[in-house]
Coordinates of C-alpha atoms in Angstrom, one line a residue:
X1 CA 45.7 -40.2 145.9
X2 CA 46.3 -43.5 143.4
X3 CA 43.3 -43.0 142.0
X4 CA 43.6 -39.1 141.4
X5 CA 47.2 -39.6 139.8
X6 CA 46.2 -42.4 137.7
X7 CA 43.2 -40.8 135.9
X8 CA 44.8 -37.6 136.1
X9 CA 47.7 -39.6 134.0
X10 CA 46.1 -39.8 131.0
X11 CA 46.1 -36.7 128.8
X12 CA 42.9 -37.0 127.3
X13 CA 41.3 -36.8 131.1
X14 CA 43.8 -34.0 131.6
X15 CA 42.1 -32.1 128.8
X16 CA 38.7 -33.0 130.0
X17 CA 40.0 -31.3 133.4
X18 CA 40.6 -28.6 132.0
X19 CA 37.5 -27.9 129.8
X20 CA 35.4 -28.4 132.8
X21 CA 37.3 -26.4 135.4
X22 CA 36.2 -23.6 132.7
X23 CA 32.2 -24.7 133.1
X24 CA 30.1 -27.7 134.0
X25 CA 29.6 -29.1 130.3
X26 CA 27.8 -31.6 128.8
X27 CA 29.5 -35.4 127.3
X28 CA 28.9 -34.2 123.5
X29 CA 30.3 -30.7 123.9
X30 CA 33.3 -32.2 126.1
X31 CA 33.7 -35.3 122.5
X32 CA 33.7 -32.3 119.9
X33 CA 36.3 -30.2 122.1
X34 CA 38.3 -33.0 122.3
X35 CA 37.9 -34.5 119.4
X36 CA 37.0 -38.0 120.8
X37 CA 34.3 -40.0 120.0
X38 CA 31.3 -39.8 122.9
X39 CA 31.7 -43.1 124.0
X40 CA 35.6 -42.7 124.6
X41 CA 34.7 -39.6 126.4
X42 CA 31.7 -41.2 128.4
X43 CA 34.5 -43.5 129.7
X44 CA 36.9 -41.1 130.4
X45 CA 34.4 -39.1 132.8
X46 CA 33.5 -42.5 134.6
X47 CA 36.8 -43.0 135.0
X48 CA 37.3 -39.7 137.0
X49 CA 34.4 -39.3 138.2
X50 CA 35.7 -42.5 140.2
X51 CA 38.4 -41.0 141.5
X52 CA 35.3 -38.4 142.8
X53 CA 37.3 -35.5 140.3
X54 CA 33.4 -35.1 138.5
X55 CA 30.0 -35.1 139.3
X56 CA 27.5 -35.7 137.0
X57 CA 23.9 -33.9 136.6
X58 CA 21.3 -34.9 134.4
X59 CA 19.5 -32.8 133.1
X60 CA 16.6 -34.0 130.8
X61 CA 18.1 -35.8 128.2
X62 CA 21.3 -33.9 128.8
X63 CA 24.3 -35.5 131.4
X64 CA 26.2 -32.2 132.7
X65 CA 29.3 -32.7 133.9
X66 CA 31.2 -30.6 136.8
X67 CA 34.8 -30.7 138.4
X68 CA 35.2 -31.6 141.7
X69 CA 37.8 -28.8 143.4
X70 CA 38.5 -30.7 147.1
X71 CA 39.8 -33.4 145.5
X72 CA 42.0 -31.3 143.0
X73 CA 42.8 -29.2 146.2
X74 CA 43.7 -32.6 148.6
X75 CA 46.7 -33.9 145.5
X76 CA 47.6 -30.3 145.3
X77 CA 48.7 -30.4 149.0
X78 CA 50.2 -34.4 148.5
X79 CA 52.3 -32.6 145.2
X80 CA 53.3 -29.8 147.9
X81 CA 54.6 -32.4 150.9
X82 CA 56.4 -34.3 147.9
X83 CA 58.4 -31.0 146.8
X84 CA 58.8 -30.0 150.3
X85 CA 59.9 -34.0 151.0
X86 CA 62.3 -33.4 148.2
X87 CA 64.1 -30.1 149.3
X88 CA 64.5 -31.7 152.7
X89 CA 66.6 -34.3 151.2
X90 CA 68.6 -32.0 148.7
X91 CA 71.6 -33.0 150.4
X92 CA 71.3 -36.5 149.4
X93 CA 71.0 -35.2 145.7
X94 CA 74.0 -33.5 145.8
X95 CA 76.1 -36.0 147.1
X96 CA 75.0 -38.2 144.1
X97 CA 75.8 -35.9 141.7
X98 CA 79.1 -35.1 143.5
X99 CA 79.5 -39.0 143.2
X100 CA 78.8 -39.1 139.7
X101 CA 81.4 -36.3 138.5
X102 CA 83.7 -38.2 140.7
X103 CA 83.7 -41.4 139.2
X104 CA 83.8 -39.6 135.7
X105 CA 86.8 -38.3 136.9
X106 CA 88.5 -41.0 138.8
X107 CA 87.6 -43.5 136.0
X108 CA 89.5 -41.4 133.4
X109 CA 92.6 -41.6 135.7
X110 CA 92.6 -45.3 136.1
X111 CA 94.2 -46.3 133.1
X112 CA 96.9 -49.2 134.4
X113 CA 97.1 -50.9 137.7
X114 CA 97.9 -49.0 140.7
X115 CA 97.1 -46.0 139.2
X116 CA 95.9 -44.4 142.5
X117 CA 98.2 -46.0 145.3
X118 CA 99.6 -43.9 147.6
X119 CA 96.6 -41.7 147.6
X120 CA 95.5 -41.2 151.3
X121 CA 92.6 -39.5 153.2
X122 CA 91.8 -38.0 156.3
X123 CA 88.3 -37.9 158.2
X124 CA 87.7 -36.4 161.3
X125 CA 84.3 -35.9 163.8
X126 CA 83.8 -35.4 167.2
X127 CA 81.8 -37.3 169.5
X128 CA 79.6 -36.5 172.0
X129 CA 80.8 -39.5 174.1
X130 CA 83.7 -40.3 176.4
X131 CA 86.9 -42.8 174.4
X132 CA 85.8 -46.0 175.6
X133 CA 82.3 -45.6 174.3
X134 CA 83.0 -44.7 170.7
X135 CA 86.0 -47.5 171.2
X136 CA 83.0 -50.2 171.8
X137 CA 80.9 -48.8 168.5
X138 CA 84.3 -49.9 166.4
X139 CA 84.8 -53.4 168.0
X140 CA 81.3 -54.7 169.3
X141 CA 80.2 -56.5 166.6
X142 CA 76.3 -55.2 167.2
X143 CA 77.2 -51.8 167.4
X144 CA 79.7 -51.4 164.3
X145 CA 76.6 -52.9 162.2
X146 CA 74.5 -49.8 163.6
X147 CA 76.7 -47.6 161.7
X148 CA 79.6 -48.9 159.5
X149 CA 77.6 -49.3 156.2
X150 CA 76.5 -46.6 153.6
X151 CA 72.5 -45.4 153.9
X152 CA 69.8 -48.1 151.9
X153 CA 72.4 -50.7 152.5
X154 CA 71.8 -53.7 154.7
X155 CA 75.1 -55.3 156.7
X156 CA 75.6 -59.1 156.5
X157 CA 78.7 -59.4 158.4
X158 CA 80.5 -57.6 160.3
X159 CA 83.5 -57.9 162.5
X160 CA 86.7 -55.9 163.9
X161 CA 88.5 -58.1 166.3
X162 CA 90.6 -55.6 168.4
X163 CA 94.1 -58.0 168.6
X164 CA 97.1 -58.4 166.3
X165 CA 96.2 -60.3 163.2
X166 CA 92.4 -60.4 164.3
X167 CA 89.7 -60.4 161.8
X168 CA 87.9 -57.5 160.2
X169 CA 85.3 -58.4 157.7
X170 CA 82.5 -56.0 156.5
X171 CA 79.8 -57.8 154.0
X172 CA 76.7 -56.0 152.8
X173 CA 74.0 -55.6 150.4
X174 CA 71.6 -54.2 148.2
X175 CA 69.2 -54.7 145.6
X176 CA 72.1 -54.8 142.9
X177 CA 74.3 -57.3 144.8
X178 CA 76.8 -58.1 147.5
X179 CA 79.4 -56.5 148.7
X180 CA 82.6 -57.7 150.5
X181 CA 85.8 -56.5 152.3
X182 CA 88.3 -58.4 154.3
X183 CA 91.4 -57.8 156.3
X184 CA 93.4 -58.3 159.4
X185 CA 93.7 -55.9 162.3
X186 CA 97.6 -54.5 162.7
X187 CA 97.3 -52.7 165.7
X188 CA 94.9 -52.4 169.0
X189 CA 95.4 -50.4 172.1
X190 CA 92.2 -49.9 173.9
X191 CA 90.7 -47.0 173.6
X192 CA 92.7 -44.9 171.4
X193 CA 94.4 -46.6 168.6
X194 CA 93.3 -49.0 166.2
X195 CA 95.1 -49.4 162.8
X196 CA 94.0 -52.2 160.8
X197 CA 94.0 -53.5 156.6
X198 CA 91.4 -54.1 155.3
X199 CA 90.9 -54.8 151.0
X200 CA 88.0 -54.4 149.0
X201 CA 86.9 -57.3 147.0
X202 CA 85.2 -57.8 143.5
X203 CA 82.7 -59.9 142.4
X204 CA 84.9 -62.6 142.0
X205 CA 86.7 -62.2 145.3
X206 CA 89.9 -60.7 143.9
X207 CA 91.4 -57.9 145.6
X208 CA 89.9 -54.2 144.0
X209 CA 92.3 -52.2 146.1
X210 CA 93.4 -52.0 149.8
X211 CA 92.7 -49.6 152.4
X212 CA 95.5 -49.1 155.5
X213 CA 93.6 -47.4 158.0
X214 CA 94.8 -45.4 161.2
X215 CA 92.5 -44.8 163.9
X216 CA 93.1 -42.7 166.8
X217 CA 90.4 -41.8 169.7
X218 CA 91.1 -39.0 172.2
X219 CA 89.9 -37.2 174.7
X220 CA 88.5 -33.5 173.7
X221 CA 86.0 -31.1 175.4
X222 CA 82.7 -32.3 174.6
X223 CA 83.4 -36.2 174.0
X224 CA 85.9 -37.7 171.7
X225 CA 87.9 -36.1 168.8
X226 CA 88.1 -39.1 166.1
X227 CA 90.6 -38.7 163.1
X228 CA 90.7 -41.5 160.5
X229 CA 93.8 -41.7 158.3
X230 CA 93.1 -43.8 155.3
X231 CA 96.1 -44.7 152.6
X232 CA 95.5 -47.3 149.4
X233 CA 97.2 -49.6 147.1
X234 CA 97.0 -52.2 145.1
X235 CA 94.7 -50.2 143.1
X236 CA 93.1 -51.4 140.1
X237 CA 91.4 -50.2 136.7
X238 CA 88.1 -51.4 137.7
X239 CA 88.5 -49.8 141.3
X240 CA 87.6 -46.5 140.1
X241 CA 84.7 -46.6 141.0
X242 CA 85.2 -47.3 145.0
X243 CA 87.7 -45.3 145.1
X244 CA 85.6 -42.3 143.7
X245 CA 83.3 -43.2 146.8
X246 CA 85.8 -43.4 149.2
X247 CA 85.1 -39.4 150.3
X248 CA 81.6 -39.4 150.6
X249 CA 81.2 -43.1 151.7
X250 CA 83.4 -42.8 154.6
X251 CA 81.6 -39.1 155.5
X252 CA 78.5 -40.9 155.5
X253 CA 79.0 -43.4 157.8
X254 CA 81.1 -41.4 160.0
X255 CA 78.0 -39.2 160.0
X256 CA 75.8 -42.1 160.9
X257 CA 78.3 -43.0 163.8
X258 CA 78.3 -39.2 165.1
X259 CA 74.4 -39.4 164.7
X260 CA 74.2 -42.8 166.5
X261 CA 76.3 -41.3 169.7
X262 CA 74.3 -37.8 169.8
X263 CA 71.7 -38.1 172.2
X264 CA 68.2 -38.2 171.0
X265 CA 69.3 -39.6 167.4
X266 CA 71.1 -42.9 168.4
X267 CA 71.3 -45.2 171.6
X268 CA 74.6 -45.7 172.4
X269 CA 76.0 -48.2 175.2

């Protein structure tokens, strides 16, 4: 497949292509079409016929060349799987541009400091588990990492310590940089309420804004109804752009913890 797309790249073998998906035809009448020299055009067909896109017949003193269909037919049906591959994954394209527009939006908005406190959110899933397991997936240090992070992004710390005043950190990464919040836990009643603080930082450790978070855990048909209150302050200009995430970042992961819990897409404990 490298080899097809990269001598199908060039649009002077593209031509070529297409001349001989008309007829086999010879290296001269394949230069004057194109209006390349012969030897540019002799290495053109070398070049594909590499990639096994042409044949070559000689016929006298004449060297005929013909297209190769399977090969044409196998990238057709890689092109296909990639569209297909694409559609699948429309969702994750949308959420993007929802992202985008948002940040447009919430970036227009920020214009002096604490510009967006007070603004609060509220998420809510059920899981297919009883209270006490989805309490362990917020505390247990191993499990949290399995789910508490947005998708392509790798965790480097993590902790929620389930006491008054204990520690919640969440550090993670990506190809552009790091990433770091830290807080301290308010409240902890096992296995139905946690509220804790926790304050996203910048690159140079100063506070971007702070989230108060409520979390309550309860028993429902089917598992556990989870409903996360959020509230922030201590907003800033340049938090704009988390807080334009805050909606779809937090529906993500909570996705990834409903995912993690459903059985025969996660391993829970």
């Amino acid at each position: 497949m490298d080899e097809i797309a990269a001598a199908l790249g060039d649009g002077a073998r593209w031509r070529i292509v297409e001349l001989l998906a008309e007829r086999p035809r010879s290296v001269g009448e394949l230069a004057e079409l194109t209006g390349l020299r012969q030897p540019q055009t002799t290495k053109h067909l070398q070049t594909l016929a590499r990639a096994g896109l042409v044949t070559v017949s000689p016929l006298g003193q004449r060297r005929v060349y013909a297209v190769e269909a399977g090969p044409l037919a196998a990238f057709e049906e890689r092109l296909r799987e990639l569209v297909g591959a694409i559609e699948a994954h429309a969702g994750e394209r949308d959420v993007l541009t929802r992202y985008q527009a948002a940040i447009e939006a919430e970036t227009a908005a920020a214009n002096r400091r604490q510009w967006a406190d007070g603004r609060t959110f509220t998420f809510e899933r059920l899981l297919p588990v009883p209270p006490d397991v989805a309490w362990r997936h917020w505390v247990d240090p191993d499990l949290l990492a399995s789910w508490w992070a947005p998708p392509s992004m790798r965790i480097t710390e993590c902790v929620l310590e389930p006491e008054a005043g204990g520690r919640v950190v969440l550090e993670y990464r990506d190809a552009e940089g790091l990433y770091r919040a830290e807080g301290r836990v308010r409240t902890a009643e096992e296995p139905g309420h946690l509220a804790f603080v926790l304050s996203v930082l910048d690159a140079a450790g100063a506070v971007s804004f702070t989230g108060h978070y409520d979390l309550t855990l309860t028993a429902a048909p089917g598992g556990t109804r989870l409903r996360l209150d959020l509230r922030i302050t201590d907003t800033t200009v340049e938090s704009a752009p988390f807080v334009a995430g805050i909606e779809t970042g937090w529906g993500q992961v909570l996705d990834q913890l409903t995912a993690t819990l459903t059985p025969g897409k996660g391993t829970p404990s």
